[in-house]
Coordinates of N, CA and C and ligand atoms in Angstrom, one line a residue:
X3 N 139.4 207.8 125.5 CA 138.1 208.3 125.0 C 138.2 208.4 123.5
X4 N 137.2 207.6 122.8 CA 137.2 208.1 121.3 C 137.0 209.5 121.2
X5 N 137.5 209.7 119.6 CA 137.5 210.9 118.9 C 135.7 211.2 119.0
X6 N 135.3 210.2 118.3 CA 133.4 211.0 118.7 C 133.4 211.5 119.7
X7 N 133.5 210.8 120.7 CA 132.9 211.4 121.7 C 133.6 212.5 122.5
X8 N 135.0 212.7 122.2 CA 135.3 214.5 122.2 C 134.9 215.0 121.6
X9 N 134.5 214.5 120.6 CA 133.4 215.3 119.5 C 132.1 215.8 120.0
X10 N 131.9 215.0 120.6 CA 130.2 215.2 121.3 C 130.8 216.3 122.1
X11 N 131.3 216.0 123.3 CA 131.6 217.0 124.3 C 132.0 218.4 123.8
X12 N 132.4 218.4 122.4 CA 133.2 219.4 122.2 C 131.6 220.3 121.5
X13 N 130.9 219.6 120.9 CA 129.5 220.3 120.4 C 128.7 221.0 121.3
X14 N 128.5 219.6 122.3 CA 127.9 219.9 123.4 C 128.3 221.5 124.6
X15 N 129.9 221.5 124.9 CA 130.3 222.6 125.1 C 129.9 223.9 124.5
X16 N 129.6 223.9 123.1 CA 129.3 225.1 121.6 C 128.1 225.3 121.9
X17 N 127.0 224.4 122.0 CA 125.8 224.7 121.8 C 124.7 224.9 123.5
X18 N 125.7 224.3 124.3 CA 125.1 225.2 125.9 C 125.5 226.6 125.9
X19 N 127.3 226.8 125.5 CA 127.7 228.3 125.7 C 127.0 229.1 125.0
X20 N 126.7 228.6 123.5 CA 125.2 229.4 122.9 C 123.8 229.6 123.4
X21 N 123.3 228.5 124.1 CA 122.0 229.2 124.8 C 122.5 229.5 125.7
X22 N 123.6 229.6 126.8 CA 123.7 230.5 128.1 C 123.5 231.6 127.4
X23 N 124.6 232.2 126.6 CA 124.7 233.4 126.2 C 123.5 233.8 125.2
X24 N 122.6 233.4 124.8 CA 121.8 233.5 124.0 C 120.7 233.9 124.7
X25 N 120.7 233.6 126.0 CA 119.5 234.2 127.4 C 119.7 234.7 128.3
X26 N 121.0 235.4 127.7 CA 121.8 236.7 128.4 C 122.2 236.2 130.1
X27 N 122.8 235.2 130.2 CA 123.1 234.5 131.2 C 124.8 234.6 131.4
X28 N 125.8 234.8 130.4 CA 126.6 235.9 130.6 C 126.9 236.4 129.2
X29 N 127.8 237.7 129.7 CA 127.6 238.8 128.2 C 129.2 238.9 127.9
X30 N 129.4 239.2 126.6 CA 130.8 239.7 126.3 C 131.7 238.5 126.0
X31 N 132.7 238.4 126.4 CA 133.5 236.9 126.7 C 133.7 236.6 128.2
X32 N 132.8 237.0 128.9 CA 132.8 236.6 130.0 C 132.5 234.9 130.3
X33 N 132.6 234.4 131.3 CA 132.4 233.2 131.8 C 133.3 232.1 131.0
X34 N 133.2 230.7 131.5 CA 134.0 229.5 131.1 C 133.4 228.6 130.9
X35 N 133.8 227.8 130.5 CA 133.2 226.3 130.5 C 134.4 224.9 130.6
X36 N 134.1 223.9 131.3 CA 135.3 222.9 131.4 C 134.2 221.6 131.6
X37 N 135.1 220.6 130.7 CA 134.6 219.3 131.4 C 135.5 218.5 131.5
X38 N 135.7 217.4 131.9 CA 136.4 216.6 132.2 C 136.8 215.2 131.1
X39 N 137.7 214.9 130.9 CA 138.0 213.8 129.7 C 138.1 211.9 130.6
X40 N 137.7 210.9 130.1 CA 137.8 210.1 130.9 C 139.4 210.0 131.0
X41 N 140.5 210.3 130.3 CA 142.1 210.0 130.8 C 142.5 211.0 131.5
X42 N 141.6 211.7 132.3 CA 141.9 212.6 133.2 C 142.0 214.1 132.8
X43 N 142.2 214.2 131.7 CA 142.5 215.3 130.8 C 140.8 216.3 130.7
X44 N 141.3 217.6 130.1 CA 140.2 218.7 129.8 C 140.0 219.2 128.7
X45 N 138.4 219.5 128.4 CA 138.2 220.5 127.4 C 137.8 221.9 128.2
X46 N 138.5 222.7 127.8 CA 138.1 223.8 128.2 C 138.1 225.2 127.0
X47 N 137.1 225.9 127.3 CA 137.0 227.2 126.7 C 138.1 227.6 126.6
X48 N 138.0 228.8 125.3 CA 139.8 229.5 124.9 C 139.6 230.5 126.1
X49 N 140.6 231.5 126.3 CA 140.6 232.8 126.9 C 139.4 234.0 125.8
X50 N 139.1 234.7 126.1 CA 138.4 235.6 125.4 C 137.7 235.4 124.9
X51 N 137.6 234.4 124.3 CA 136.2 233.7 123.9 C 134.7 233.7 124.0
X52 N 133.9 234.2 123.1 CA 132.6 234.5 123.2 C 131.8 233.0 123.2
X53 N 130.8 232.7 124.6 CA 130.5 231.4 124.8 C 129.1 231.8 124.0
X54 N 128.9 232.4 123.1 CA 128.1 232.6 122.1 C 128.3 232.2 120.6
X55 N 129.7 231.8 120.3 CA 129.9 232.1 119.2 C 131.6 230.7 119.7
X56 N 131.4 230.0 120.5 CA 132.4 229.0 120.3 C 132.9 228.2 119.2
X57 N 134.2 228.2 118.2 CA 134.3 227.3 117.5 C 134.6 225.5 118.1
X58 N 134.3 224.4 118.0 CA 134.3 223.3 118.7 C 135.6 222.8 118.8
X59 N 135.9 223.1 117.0 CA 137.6 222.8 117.2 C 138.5 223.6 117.7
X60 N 138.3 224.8 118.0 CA 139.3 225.8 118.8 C 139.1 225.3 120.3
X61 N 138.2 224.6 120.8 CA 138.4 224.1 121.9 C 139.8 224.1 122.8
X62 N 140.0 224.3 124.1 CA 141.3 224.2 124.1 C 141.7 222.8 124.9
X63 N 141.9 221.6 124.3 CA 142.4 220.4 125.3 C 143.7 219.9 126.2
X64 N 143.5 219.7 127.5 CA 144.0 219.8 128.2 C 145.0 218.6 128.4
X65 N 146.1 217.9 128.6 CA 146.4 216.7 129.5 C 146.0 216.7 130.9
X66 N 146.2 216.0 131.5 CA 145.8 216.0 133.1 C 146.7 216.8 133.7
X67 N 147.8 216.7 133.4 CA 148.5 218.2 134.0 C 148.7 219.5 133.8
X68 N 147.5 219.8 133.0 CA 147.0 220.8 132.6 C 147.8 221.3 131.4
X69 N 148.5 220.5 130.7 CA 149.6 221.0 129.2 C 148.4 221.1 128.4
X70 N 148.7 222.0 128.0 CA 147.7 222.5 127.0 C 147.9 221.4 125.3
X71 N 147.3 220.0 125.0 CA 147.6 219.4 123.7 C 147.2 220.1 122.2
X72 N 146.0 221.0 122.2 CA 145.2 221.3 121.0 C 144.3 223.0 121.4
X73 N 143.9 223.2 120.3 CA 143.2 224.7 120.8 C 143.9 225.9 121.1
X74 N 143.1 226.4 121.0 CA 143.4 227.9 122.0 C 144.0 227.8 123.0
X75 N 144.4 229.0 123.5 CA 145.0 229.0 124.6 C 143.7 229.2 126.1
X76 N 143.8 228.0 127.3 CA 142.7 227.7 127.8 C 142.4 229.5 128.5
X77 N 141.0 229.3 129.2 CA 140.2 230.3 130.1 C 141.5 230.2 131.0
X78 N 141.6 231.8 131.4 CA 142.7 232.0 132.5 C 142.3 231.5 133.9
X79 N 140.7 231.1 134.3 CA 140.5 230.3 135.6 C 140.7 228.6 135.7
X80 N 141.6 227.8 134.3 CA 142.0 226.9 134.3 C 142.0 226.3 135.6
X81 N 143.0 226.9 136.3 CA 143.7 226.5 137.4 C 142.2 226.3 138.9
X82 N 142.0 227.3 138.9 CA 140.3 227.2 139.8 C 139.2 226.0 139.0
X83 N 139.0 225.8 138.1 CA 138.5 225.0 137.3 C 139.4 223.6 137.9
X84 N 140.8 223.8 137.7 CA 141.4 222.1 138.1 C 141.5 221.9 139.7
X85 N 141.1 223.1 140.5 CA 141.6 223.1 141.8 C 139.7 222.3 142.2
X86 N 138.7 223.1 141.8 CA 137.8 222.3 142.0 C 137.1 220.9 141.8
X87 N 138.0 220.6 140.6 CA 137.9 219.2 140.1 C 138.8 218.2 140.7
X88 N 140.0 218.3 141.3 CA 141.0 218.1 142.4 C 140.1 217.4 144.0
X89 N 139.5 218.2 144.0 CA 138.5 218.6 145.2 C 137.3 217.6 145.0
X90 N 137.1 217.4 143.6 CA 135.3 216.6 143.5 C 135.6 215.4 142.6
X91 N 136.1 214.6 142.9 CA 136.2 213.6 141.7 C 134.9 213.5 141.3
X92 N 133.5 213.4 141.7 CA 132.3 212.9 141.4 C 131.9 213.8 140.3
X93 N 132.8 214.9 140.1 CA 132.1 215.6 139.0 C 132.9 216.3 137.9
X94 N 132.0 216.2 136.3 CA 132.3 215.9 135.4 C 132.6 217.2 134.6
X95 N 131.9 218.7 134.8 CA 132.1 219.8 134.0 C 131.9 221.0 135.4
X96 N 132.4 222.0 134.9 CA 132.2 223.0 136.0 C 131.7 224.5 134.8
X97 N 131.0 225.0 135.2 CA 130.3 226.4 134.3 C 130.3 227.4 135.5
X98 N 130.9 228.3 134.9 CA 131.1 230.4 135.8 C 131.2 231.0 134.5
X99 N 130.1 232.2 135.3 CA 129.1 232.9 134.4 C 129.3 234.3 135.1
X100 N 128.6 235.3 134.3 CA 128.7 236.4 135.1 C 127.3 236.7 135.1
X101 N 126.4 235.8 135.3 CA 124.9 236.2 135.3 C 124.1 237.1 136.4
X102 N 124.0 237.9 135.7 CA 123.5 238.9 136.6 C 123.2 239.2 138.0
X103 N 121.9 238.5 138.1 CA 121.6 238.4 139.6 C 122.3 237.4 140.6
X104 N 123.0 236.6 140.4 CA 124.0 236.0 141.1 C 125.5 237.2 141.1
X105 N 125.8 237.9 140.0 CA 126.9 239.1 140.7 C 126.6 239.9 141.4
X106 N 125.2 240.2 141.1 CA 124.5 241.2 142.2 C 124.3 240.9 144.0
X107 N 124.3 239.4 144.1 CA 124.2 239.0 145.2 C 125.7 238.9 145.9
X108 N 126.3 238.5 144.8 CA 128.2 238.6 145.5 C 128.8 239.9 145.4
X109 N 127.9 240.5 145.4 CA 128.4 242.3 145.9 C 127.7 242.7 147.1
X110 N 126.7 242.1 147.4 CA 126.2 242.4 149.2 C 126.5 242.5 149.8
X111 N 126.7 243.3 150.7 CA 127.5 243.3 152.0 C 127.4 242.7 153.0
X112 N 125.8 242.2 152.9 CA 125.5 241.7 153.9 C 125.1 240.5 153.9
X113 N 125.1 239.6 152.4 CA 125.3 238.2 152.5 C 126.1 237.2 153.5
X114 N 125.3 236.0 153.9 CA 125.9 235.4 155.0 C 127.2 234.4 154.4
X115 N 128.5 235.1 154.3 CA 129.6 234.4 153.9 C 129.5 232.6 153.5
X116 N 129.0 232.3 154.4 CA 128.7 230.3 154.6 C 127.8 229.9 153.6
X117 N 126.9 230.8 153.3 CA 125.5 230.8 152.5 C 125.0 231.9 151.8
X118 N 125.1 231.9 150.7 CA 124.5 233.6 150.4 C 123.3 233.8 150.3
X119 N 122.9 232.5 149.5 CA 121.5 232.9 149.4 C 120.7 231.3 150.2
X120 N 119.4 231.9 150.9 CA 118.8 231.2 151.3 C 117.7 230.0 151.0
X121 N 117.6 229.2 151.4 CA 116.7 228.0 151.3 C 115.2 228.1 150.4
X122 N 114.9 228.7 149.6 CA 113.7 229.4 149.6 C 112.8 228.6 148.7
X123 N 113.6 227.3 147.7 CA 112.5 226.8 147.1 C 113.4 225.4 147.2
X124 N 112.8 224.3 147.0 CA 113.0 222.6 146.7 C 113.9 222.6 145.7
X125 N 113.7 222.9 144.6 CA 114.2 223.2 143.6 C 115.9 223.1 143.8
X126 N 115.9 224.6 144.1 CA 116.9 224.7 144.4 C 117.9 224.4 145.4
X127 N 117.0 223.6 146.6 CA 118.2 222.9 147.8 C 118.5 221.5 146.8
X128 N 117.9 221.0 145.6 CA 117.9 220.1 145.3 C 119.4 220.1 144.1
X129 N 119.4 221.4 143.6 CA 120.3 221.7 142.8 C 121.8 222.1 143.2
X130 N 121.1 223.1 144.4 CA 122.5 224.3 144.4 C 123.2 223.3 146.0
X131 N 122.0 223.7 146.9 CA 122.2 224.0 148.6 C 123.3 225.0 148.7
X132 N 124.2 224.7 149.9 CA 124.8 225.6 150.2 C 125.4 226.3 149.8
X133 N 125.7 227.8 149.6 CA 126.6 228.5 148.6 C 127.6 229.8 149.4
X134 N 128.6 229.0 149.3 CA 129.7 230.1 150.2 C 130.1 230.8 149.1
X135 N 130.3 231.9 149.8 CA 131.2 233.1 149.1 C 132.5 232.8 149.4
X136 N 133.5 233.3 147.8 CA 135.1 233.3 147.8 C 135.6 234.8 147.6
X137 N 136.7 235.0 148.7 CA 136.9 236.3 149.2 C 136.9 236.5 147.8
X138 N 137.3 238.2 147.6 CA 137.2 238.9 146.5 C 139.2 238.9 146.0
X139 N 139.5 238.4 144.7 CA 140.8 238.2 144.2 C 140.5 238.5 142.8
X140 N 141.3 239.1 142.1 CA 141.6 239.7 140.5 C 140.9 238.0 140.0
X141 N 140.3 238.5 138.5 CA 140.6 237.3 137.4 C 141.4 237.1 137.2
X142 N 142.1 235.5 137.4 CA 142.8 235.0 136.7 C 143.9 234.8 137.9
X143 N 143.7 235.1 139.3 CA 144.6 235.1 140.3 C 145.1 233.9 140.7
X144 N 145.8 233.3 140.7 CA 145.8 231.6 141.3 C 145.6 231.6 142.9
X145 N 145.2 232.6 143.6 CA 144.7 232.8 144.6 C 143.1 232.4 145.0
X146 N 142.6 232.6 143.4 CA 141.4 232.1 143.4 C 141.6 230.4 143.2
X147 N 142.1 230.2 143.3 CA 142.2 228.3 143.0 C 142.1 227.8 144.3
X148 N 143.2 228.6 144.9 CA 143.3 228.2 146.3 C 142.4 228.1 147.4
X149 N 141.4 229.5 147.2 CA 140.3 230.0 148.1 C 138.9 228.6 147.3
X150 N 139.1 228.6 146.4 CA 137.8 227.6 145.5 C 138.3 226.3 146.3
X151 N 139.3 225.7 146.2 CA 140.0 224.4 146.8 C 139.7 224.4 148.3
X152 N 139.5 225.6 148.9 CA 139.3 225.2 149.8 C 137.8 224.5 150.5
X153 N 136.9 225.1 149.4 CA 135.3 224.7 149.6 C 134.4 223.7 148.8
X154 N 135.7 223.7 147.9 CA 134.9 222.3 146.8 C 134.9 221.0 146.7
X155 N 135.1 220.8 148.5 CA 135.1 219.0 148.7 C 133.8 219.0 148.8
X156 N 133.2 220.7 149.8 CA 131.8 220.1 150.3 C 130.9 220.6 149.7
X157 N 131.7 221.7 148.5 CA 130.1 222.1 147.9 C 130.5 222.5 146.3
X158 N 129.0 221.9 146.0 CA 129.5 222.1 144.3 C 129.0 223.0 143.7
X159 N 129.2 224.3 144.5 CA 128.7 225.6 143.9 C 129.4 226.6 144.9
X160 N 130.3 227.4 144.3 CA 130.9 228.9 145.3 C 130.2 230.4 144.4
X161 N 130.5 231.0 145.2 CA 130.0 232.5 144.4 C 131.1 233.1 144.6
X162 N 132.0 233.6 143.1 CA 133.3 234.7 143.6 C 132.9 235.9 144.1
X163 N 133.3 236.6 145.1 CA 132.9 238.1 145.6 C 132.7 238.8 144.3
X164 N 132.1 239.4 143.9 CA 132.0 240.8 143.1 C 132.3 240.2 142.0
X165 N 132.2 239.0 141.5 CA 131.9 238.2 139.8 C 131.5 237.3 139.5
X166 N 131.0 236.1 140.3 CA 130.3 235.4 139.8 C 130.3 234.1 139.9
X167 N 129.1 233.3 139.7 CA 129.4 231.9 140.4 C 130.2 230.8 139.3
X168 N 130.7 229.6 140.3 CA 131.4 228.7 139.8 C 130.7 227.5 139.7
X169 N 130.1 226.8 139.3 CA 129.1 225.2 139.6 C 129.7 224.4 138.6
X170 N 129.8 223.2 139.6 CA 130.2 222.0 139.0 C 128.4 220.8 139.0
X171 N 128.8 219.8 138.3 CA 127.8 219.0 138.1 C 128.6 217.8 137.6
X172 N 127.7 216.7 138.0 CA 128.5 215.4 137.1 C 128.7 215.2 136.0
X173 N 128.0 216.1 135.0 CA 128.4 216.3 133.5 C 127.5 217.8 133.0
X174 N 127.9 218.0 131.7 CA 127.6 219.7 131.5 C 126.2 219.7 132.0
X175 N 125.1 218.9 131.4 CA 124.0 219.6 131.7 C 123.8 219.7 132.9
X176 N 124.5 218.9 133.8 CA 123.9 219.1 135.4 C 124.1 220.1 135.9
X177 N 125.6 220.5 135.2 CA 126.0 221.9 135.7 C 125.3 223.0 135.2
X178 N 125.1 223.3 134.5 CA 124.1 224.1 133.1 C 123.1 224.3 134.3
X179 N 122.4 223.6 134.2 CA 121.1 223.3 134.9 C 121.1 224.0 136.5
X180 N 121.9 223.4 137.2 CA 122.1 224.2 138.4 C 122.7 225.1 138.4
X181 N 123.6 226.1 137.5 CA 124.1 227.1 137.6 C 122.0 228.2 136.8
X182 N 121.7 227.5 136.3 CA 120.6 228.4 135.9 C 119.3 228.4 136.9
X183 N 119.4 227.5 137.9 CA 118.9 227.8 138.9 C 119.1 228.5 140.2
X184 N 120.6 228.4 140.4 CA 121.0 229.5 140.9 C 120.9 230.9 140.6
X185 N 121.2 231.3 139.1 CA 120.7 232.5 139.1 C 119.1 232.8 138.9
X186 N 118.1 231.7 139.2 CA 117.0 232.6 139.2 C 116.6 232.8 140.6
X187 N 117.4 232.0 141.8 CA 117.0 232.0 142.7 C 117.8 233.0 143.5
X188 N 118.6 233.5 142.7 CA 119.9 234.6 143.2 C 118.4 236.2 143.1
X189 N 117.3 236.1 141.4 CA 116.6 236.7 141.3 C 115.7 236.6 142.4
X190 N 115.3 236.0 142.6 CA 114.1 235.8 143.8 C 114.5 236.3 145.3
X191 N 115.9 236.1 145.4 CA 116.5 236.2 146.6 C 116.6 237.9 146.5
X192 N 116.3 238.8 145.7 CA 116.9 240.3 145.0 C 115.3 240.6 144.9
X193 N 114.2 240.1 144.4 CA 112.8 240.3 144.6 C 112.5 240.3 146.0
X194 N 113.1 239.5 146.7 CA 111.9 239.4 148.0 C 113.0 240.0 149.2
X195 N 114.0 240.9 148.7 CA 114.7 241.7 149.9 C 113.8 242.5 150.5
X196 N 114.2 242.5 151.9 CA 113.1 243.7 152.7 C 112.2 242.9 153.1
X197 N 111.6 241.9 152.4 CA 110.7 241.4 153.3 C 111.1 240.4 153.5
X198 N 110.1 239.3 154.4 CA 110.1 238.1 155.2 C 110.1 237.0 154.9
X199 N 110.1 236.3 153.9 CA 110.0 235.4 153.1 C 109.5 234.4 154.1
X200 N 109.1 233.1 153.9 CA 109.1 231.5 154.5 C 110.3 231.1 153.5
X201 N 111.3 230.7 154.6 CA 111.8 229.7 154.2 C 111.7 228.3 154.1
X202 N 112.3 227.6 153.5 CA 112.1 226.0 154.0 C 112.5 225.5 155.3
X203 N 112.4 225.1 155.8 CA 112.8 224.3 157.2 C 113.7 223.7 157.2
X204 N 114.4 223.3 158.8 CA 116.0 222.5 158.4 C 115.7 221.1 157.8
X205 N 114.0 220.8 158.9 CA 113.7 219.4 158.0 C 112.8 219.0 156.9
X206 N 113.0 220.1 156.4 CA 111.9 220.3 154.4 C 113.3 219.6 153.8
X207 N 114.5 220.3 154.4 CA 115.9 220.5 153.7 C 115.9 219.2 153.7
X208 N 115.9 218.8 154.6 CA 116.6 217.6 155.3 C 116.3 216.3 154.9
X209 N 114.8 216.6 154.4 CA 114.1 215.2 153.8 C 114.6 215.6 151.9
X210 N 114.9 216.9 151.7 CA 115.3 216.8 150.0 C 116.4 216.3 149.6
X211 N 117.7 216.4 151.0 CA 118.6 216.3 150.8 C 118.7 214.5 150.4
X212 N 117.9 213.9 151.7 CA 117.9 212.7 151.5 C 117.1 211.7 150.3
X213 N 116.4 212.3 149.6 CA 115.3 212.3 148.6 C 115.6 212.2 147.5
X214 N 116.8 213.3 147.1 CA 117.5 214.2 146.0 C 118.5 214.4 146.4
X215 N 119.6 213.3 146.6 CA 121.2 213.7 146.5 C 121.8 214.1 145.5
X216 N 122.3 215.7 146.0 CA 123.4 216.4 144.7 C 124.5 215.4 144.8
X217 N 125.3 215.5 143.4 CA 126.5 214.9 143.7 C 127.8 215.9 144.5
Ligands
LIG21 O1 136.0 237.4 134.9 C1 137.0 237.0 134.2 O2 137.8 237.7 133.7 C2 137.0 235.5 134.0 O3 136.6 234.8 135.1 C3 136.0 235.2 132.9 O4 134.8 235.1 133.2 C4 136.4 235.1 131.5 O5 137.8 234.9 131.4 P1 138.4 233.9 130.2 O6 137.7 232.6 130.4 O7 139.8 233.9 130.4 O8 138.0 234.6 128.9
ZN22 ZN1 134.6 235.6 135.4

């Protein structure tokens, strides 16, 4: 891969983490960002790192075996980040956020483990579909790599218990994009508790799925 075009990726990384964080989508130095290099290699966010305020060249790049070549020292979910990428060759960046109404939803109790949140708009079977919850493990546990590895052949979106979702996409903005629809439908899903919603149907799903394949 040319130097531009880590250059792109590396801007491109700077100026999504700036409007996540700029639309209060996560706060503090919460959340990560990773994409993928074509020699197999990564750029990924430092540790501590405000995705508000990312420098491009502090970037932290990765070899494929995860040696750290340049940057900072990488986001402590590296390893869940390579376990899911391990899992998806078809996809190119992964984004975890601590956005609000998607934490709020992985603290439920009564979310359905397989799926947390339900079918409720096109949109979003188009983006997210199915979203398993990953038991509850510390930040930074390599326990979480293992539990992510276990669900990211079939789905390119997990919710960590009690912090927050993980979404991959074939490149950042896909992932951007679906992780920002997850949390508005994580909102919607937190609006219309208590009552009865209409869902979509298995065959509304069924024709979007075939219509609009996620990767
Ligand atoms: O919740 C955590 O601590 C991490 O998952 C996180 O969001 C930020 O960690 P770093 O990427 O290591 O800053
Ligand atoms: Zn986190």
């Amino acid at each position: 891969m040319s130097i531009h075009r880590q250059n792109c990726l590396r801007e491109q990384i700077s100026t999504l983490g700036q409007s996540l964080f700029d639309r209060g989508l996560t706060m503090g130095s919460s959340g990560n960002i990773s994409v993928r290099l074509e020699d197999g290699g990564w750029l990924m966010t430092p540790t501590n790192a405000c995705l508000g305020r990312l420098d491009p060249a502090r970037i932290s790049h990765l070899d494929k075996n995860g040696r750290l070549l340049s940057g900072d020292t990488p986001t402590k979910e590296h390893f869940l980040h390579m376990a899911m990428y391990d899992e998806r060759p078809q996809s190119g960046a992964i984004v975890h956020l601590h956005s609000t109404h998607s934490v709020a939803v992985s603290c439920l109790p009564e979310v359905d483990h397989c799926d947390c949140i339900p079918s409720l708009t096109a949109y979003y079977v188009m983006r997210v579909g199915k979203l398993p919850l990953v038991p509850y493990h510390m930040p930074g546990d390599p326990k979480l790599g293992d539990a992510v590895r276990s669900l990211a052949g079939k789905h390119s979106a997990v919710l960590l218990a009690n912090h927050g979702p993980v979404v991959a996409g074939k490149n950042l903005e896909a992932a951007v994009f679906a992780t920002e629809e997850l949390e508005e439908t994580a909102k919607l899903y937190l609006l219309l508790r208590g009552t009865n919603p209409r869902l979509l149907t298995p065959e509304q799903i069924a024709e979007l799925e075939a219509r609009f394949p996620r990767d």
